[in-house]
Tab-separated table of C-alpha atoms in Angstrom:
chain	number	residue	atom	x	y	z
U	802	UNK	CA	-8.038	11.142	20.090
U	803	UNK	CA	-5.455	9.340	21.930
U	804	UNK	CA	-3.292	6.909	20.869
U	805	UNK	CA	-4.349	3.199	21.949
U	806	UNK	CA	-2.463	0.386	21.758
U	807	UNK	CA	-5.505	-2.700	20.216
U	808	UNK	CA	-2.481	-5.694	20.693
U	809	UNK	CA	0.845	-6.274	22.398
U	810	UNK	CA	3.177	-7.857	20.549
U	811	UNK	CA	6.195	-9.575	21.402
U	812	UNK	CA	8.975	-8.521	23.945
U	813	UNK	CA	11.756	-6.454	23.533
U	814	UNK	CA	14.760	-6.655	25.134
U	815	UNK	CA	18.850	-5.496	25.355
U	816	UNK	CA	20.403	-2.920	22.541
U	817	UNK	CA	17.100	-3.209	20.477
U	818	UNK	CA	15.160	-1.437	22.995
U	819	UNK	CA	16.064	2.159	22.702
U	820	UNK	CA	15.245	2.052	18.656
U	821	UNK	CA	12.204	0.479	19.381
U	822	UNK	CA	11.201	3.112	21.911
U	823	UNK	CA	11.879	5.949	19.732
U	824	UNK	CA	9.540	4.060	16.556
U	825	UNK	CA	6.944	3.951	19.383
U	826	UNK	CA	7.222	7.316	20.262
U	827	UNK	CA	7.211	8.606	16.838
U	828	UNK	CA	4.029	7.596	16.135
U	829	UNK	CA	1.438	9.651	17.755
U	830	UNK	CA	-2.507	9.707	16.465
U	831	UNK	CA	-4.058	11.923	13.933
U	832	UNK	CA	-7.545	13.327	13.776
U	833	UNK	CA	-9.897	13.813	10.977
U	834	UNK	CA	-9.550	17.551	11.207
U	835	UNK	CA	-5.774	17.163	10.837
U	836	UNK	CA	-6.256	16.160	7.144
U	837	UNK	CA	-6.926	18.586	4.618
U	838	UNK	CA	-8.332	18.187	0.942
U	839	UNK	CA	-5.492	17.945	-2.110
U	840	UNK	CA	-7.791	17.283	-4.615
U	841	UNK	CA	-11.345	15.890	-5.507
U	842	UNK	CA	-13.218	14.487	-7.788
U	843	UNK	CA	-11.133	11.884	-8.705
U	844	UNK	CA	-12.451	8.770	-10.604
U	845	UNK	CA	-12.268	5.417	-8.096
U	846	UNK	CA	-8.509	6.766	-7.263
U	847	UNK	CA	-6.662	3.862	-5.469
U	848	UNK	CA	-2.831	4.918	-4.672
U	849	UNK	CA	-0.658	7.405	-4.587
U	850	UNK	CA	2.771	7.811	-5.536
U	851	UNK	CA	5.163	10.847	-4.688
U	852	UNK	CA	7.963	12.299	-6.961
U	853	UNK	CA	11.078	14.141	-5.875
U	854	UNK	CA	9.684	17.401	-6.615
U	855	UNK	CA	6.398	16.701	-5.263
U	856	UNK	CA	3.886	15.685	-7.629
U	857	UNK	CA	1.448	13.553	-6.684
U	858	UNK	CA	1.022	10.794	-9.528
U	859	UNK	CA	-2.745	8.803	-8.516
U	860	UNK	CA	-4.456	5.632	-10.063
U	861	UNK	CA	-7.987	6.439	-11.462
U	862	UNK	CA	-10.152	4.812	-13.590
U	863	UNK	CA	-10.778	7.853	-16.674
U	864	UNK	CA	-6.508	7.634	-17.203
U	865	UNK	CA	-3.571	5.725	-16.740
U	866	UNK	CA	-2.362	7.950	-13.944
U	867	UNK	CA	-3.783	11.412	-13.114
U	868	UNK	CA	-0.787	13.614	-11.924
U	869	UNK	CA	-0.749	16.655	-9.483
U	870	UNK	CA	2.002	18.956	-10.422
U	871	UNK	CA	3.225	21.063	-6.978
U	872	UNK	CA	-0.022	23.294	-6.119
U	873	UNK	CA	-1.903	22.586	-9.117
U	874	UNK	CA	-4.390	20.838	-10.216
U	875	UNK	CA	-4.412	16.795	-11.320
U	876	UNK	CA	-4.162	16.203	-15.171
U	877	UNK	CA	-4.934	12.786	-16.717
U	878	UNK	CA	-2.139	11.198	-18.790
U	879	UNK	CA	-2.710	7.727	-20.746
U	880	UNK	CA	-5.714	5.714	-22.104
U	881	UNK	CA	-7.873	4.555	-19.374
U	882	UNK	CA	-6.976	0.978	-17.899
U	883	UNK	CA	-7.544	-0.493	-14.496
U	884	UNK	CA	-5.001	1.496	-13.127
U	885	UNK	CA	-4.702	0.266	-9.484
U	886	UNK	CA	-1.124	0.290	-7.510
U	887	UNK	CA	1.234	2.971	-8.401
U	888	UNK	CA	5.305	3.116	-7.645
U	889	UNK	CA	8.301	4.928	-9.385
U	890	UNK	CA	11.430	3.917	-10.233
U	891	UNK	CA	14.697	5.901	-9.895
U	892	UNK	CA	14.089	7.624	-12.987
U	893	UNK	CA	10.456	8.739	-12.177
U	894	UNK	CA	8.898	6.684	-14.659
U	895	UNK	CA	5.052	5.132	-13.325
U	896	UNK	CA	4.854	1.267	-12.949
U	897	UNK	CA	1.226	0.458	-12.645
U	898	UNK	CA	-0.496	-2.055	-11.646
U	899	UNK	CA	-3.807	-3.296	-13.141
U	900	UNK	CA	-6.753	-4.655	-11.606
U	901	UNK	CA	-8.001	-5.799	-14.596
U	902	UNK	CA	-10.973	-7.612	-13.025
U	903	UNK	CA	-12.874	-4.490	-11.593
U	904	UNK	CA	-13.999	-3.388	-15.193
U	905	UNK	CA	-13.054	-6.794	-17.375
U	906	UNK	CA	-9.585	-5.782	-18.811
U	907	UNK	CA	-6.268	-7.417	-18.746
U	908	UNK	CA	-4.102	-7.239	-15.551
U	909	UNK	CA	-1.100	-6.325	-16.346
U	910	UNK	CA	1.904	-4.454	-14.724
U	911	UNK	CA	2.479	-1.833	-17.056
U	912	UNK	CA	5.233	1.609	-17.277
U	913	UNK	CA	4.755	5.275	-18.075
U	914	UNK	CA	7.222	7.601	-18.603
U	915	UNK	CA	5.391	10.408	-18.251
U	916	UNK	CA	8.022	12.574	-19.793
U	917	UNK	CA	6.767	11.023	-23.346
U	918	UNK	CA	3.521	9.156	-22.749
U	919	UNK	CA	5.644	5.952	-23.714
U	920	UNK	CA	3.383	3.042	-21.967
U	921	UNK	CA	5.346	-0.598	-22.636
U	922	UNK	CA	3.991	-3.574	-20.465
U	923	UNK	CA	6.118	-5.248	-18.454
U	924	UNK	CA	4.000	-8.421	-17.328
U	925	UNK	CA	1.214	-9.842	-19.178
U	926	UNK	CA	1.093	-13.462	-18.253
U	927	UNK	CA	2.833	-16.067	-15.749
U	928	UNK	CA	3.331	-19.590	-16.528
U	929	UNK	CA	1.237	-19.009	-19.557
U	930	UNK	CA	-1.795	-17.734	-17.682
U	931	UNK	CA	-2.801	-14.113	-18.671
U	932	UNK	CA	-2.650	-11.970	-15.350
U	933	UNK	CA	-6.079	-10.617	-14.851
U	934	UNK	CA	-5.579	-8.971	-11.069
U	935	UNK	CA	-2.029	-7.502	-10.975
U	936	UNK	CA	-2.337	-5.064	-7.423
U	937	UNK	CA	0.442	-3.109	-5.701
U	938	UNK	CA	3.994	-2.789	-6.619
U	939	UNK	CA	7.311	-2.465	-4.827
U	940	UNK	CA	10.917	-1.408	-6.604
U	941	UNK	CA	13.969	-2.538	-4.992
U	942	UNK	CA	17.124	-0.835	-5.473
U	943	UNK	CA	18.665	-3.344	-7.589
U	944	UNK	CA	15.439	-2.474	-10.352
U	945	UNK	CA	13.440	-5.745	-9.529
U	946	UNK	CA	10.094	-5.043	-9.416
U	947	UNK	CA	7.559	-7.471	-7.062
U	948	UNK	CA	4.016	-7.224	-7.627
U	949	UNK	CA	0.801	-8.430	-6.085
U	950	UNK	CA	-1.930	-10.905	-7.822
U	951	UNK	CA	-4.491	-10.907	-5.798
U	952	UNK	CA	-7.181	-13.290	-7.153
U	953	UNK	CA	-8.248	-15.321	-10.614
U	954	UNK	CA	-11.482	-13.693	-9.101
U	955	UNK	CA	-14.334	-12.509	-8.134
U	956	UNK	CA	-13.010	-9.155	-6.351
U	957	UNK	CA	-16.167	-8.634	-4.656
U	958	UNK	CA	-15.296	-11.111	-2.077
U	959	UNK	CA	-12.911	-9.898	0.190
U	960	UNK	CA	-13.110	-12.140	2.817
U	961	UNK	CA	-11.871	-15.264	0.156
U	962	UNK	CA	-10.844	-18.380	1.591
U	963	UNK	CA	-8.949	-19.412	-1.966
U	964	UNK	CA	-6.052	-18.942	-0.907
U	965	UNK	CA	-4.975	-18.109	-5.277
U	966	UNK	CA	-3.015	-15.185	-4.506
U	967	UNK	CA	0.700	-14.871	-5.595
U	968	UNK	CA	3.474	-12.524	-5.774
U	969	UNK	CA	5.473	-12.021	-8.582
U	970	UNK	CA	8.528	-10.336	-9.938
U	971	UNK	CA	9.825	-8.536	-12.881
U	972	UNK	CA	13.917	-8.674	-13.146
U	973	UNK	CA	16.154	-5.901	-14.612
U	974	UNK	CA	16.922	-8.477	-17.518
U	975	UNK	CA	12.793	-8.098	-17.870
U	976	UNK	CA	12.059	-12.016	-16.572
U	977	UNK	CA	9.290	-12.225	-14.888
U	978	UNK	CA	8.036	-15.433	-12.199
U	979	UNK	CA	6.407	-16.464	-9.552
U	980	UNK	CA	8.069	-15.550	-6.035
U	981	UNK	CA	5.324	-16.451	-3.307
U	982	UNK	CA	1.846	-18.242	-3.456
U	983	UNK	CA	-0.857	-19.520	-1.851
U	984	UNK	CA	-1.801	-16.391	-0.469
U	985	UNK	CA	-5.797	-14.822	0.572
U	986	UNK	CA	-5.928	-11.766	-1.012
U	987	UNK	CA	-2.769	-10.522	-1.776
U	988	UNK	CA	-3.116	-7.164	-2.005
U	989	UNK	CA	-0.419	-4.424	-0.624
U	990	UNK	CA	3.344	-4.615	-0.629
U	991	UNK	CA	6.382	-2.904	0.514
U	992	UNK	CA	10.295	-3.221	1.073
U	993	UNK	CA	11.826	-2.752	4.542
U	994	UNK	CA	14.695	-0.132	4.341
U	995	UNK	CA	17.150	-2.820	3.760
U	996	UNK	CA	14.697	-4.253	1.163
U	997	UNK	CA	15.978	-7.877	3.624
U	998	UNK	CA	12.410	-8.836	3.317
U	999	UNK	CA	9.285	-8.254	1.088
U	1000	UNK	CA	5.824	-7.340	3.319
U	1001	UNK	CA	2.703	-8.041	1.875
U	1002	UNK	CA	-0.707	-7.767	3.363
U	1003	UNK	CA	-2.679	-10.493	2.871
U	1004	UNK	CA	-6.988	-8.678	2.715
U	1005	UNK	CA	-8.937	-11.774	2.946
U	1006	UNK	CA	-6.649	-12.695	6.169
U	1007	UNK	CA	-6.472	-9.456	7.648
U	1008	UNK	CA	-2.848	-10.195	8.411
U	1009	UNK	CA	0.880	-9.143	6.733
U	1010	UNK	CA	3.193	-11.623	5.832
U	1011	UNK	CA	7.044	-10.808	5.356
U	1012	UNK	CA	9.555	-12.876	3.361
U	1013	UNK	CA	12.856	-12.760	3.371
U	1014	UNK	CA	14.855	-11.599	-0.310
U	1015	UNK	CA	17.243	-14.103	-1.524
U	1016	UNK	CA	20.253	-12.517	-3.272
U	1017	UNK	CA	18.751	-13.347	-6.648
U	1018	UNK	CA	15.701	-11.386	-5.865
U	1019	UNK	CA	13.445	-14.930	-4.687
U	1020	UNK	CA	11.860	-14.703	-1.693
U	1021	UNK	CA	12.047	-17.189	0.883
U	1022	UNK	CA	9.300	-18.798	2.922
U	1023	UNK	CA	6.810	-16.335	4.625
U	1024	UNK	CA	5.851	-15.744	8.051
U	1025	UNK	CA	3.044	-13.544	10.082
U	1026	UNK	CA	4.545	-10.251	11.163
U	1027	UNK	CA	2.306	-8.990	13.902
U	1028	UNK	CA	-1.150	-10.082	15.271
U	1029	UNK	CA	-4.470	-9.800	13.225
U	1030	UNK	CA	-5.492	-6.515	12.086
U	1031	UNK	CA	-9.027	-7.208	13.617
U	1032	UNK	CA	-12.405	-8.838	12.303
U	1033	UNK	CA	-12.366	-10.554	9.396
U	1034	UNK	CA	-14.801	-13.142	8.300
U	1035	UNK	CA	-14.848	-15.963	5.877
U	1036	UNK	CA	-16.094	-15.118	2.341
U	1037	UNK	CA	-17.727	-11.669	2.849
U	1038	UNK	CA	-18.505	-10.010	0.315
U	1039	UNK	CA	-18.585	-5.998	-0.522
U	1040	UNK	CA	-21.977	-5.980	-0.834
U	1041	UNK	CA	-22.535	-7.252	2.971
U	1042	UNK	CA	-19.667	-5.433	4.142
U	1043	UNK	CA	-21.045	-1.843	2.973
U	1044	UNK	CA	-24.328	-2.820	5.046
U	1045	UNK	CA	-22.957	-3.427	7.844
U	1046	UNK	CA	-23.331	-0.908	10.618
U	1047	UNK	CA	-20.682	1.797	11.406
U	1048	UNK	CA	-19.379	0.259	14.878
U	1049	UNK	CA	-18.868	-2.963	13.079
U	1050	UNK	CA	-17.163	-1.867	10.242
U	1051	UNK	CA	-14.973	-0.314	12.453
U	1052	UNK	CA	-13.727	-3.990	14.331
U	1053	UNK	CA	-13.139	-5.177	10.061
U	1054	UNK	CA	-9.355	-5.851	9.546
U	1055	UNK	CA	-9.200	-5.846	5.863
U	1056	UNK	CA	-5.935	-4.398	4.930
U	1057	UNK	CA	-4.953	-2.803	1.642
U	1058	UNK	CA	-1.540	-0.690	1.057
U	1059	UNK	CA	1.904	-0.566	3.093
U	1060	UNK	CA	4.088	1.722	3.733
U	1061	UNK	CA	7.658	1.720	6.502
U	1062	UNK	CA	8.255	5.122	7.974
U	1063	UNK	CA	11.782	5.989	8.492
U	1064	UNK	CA	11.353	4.445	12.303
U	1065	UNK	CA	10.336	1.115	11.328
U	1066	UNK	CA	6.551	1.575	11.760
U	1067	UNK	CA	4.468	-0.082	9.381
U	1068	UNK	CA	1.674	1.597	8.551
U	1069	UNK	CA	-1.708	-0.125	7.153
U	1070	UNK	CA	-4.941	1.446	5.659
U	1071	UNK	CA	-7.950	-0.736	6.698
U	1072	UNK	CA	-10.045	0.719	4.216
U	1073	UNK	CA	-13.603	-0.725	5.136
U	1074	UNK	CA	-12.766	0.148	9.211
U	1075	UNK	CA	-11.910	3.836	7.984
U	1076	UNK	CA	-8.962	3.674	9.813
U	1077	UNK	CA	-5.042	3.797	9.722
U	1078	UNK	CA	-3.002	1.089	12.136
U	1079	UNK	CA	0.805	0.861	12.272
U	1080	UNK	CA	3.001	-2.393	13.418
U	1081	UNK	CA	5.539	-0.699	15.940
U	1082	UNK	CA	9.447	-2.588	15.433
U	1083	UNK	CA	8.528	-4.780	18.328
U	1084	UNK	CA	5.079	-5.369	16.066
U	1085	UNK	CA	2.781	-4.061	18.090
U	1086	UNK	CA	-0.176	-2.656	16.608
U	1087	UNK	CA	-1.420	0.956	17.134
U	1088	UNK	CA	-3.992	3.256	16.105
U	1089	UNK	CA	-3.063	6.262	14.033
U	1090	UNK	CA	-6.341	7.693	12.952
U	1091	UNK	CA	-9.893	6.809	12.651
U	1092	UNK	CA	-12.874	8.431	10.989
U	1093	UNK	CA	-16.015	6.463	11.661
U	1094	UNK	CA	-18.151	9.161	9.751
U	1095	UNK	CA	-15.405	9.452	6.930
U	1096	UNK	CA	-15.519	13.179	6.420
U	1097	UNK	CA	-11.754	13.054	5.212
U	1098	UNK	CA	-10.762	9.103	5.654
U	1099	UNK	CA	-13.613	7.255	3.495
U	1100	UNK	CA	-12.033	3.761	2.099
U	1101	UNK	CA	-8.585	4.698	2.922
U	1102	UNK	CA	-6.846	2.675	0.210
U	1103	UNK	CA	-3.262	3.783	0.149
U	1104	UNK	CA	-0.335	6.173	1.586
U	1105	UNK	CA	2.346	7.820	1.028
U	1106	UNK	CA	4.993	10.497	2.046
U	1107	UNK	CA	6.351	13.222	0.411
U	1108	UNK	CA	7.927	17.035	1.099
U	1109	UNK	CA	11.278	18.128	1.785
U	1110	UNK	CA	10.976	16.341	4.930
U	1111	UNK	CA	9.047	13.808	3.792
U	1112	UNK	CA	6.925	14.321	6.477
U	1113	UNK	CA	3.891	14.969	4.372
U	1114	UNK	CA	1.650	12.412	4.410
U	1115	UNK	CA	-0.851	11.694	1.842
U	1116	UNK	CA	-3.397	9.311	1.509
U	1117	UNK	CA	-6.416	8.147	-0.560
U	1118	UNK	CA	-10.103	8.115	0.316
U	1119	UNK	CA	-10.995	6.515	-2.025
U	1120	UNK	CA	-14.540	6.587	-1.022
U	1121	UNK	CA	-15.198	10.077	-1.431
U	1122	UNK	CA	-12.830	10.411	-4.581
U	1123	UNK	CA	-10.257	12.530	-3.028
U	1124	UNK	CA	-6.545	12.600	-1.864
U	1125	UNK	CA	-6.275	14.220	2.051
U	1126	UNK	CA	-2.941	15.003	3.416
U	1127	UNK	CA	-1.453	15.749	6.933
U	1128	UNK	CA	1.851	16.174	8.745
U	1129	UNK	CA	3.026	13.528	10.376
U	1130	UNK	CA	6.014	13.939	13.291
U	1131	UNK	CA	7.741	11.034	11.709
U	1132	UNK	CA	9.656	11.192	7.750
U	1133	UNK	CA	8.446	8.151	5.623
U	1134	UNK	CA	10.392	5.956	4.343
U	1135	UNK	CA	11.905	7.215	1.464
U	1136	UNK	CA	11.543	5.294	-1.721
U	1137	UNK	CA	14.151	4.334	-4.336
U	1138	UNK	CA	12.826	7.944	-6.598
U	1139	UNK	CA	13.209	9.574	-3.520
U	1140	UNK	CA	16.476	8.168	-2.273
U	1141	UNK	CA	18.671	8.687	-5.395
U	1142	UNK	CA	18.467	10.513	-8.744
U	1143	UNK	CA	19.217	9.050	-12.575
């Protein structure tokens, strides 16, 4: 497979150049075969969090978080929720978001230390309105916590034109509000390694948005960052999507989790194409790996690095109930866990 450019992006020119070069260059494409198996059998796993030592902590549906301890096996820990978007703080501790709609309970952001089994919720309602689709969080370094709402429902349509997504946040003082709204399917998020702006990917839209942090952890207006992801059509549903033949599927620009690598790609997984894009600096989009059969890549729903280097890469198929992995020539990003200690 060779690396293919789908859309330019805008120009680049004087000091910013060289950096931009180098992000490009880092990225080069990945083949099915590259990924290997971590685990399977996992039930409806979603994301994938890495700690400092390298386990692997994973959303499924039969636990609050299933974890992998280095080069063993995955070991359920908590009741069963709706366990959907996973992220750890500096102290290691699992915030978890819950898609309370995909099995009718609440959506709330919840924490697990997972050194006691202590759960406490830390968002249950906003402006008086229980949360019923809390999606992906994002820590800052400062402790606020943003996370996606993607819908007041139905799920099953992914390609909603309601635009009743919303972000909100969680404060270190434990306040939580509303931070961004009127979004289609608000669905994965991420900080930039400045944490200067908030991305968010936007499903139903098959774009990301980015807005820029106030210093009292608002976010300003929003704006596109990059072109469309690809095809995306106006109130499809899963049921149509999933019958849709495999070179179509392919063209679908449905995004789900973000993740920065330590060049300032964005990665993307387009879970119904199969596939994993990245937004170069200069936001062009590139193709990192597709797997139209999905042998290893089957609903890719999330990423994540990890390793010494933090050049392991590990994502989840959700599809096929397992979490692949691969080397990638580029570190990720590393996270606030994985920056600092304590």
């Amino acid at each position: 497979m060779r690396r293919r450019t789908l859309l330019a992006g805008m120009a680049v020119t004087g000091l910013a150049a060289p950096l931009l070069a180098r992000g490009r260059d880092a990225l080069r494409p990945l083949a099915p075969d590259d990924f290997t198996i971590v685990a399977q059998g996992l039930d409806r796993p979603e994301c994938v969090a890495v700690g400092r030592d390298g386990r692997l902590f994973v959303s499924t549906m039969d636990a609050a978080i299933a974890i992998r301890e280095p080069g063993g096996a995955f070991r359920p820990l908590g009741a069963p929720g709706a366990s959907t978007g996973v992220a750890l703080d500096r102290r290691e501790r699992v915030v978890i978001a819950n898609m309370g709609l995909l099995n009718g309970r609440p959506g709330t952001l919840e924490r697990l230390d997972p050194a006691t089994g202590v759960v406490e919720t830390l968002a249950a309602a906003i402006d008086g309105r229980a949360l019923v689709a809390s999606n992906a969080p994002a820590i800052a370094r400062d402790g606020t916590i943003y996370c996606t709402h993607s819908s007041w429902g139905p799920v099953q349509n992914i390609g909603t034109t309601d635009p009743a997504g919303f972000v909100y946040s969680v404060a270190p003082d434990g306040s939580v509000r509303t931070v961004a709204q009127g979004l289609r399917g608000a669905n994965g998020c991420c900080l930039d390694r400045h944490e200067r702006f908030l991305y968010v990917s936007l499903t139903a839209a098959g774009t990301i948005l980015r807005f820029p942090r106030r210093r009292d952890g608002s976010l300003g207006p929003g704006e596109q960052y990059g072109p469309v992801l690809g095809t995306v059509v106006p109130d499809q549903m899963v049921a149509q999507i999933v019958k849709l033949p495999r070179a179509e599927r392919a063209t679908l620009g449905y995004a789900d989790n973000i993740a920065f690598d330590a060049a300032g790609n964005l990665w993307i997984c387009l879970p119904f194409a199969n596939r994993i894009v990245a937004l170069t600096p200069d936001r062009r989009l590139v193709e990192i790996a597709h797997d139209p059969e999905g042998r290893r890549l089957s609903l890719p729903t999330a990423l994540a690095w990890g390793g010494p280097d933090l050049r392991d890469l590990y994502i989840v198929s959700r599809g096929s109930g397992m979490v692949v992995t691969a080397r990638t020539p580029v570190a990720g990003l590393a996270l606030v866990n994985q920056r600092e200690a304590g």
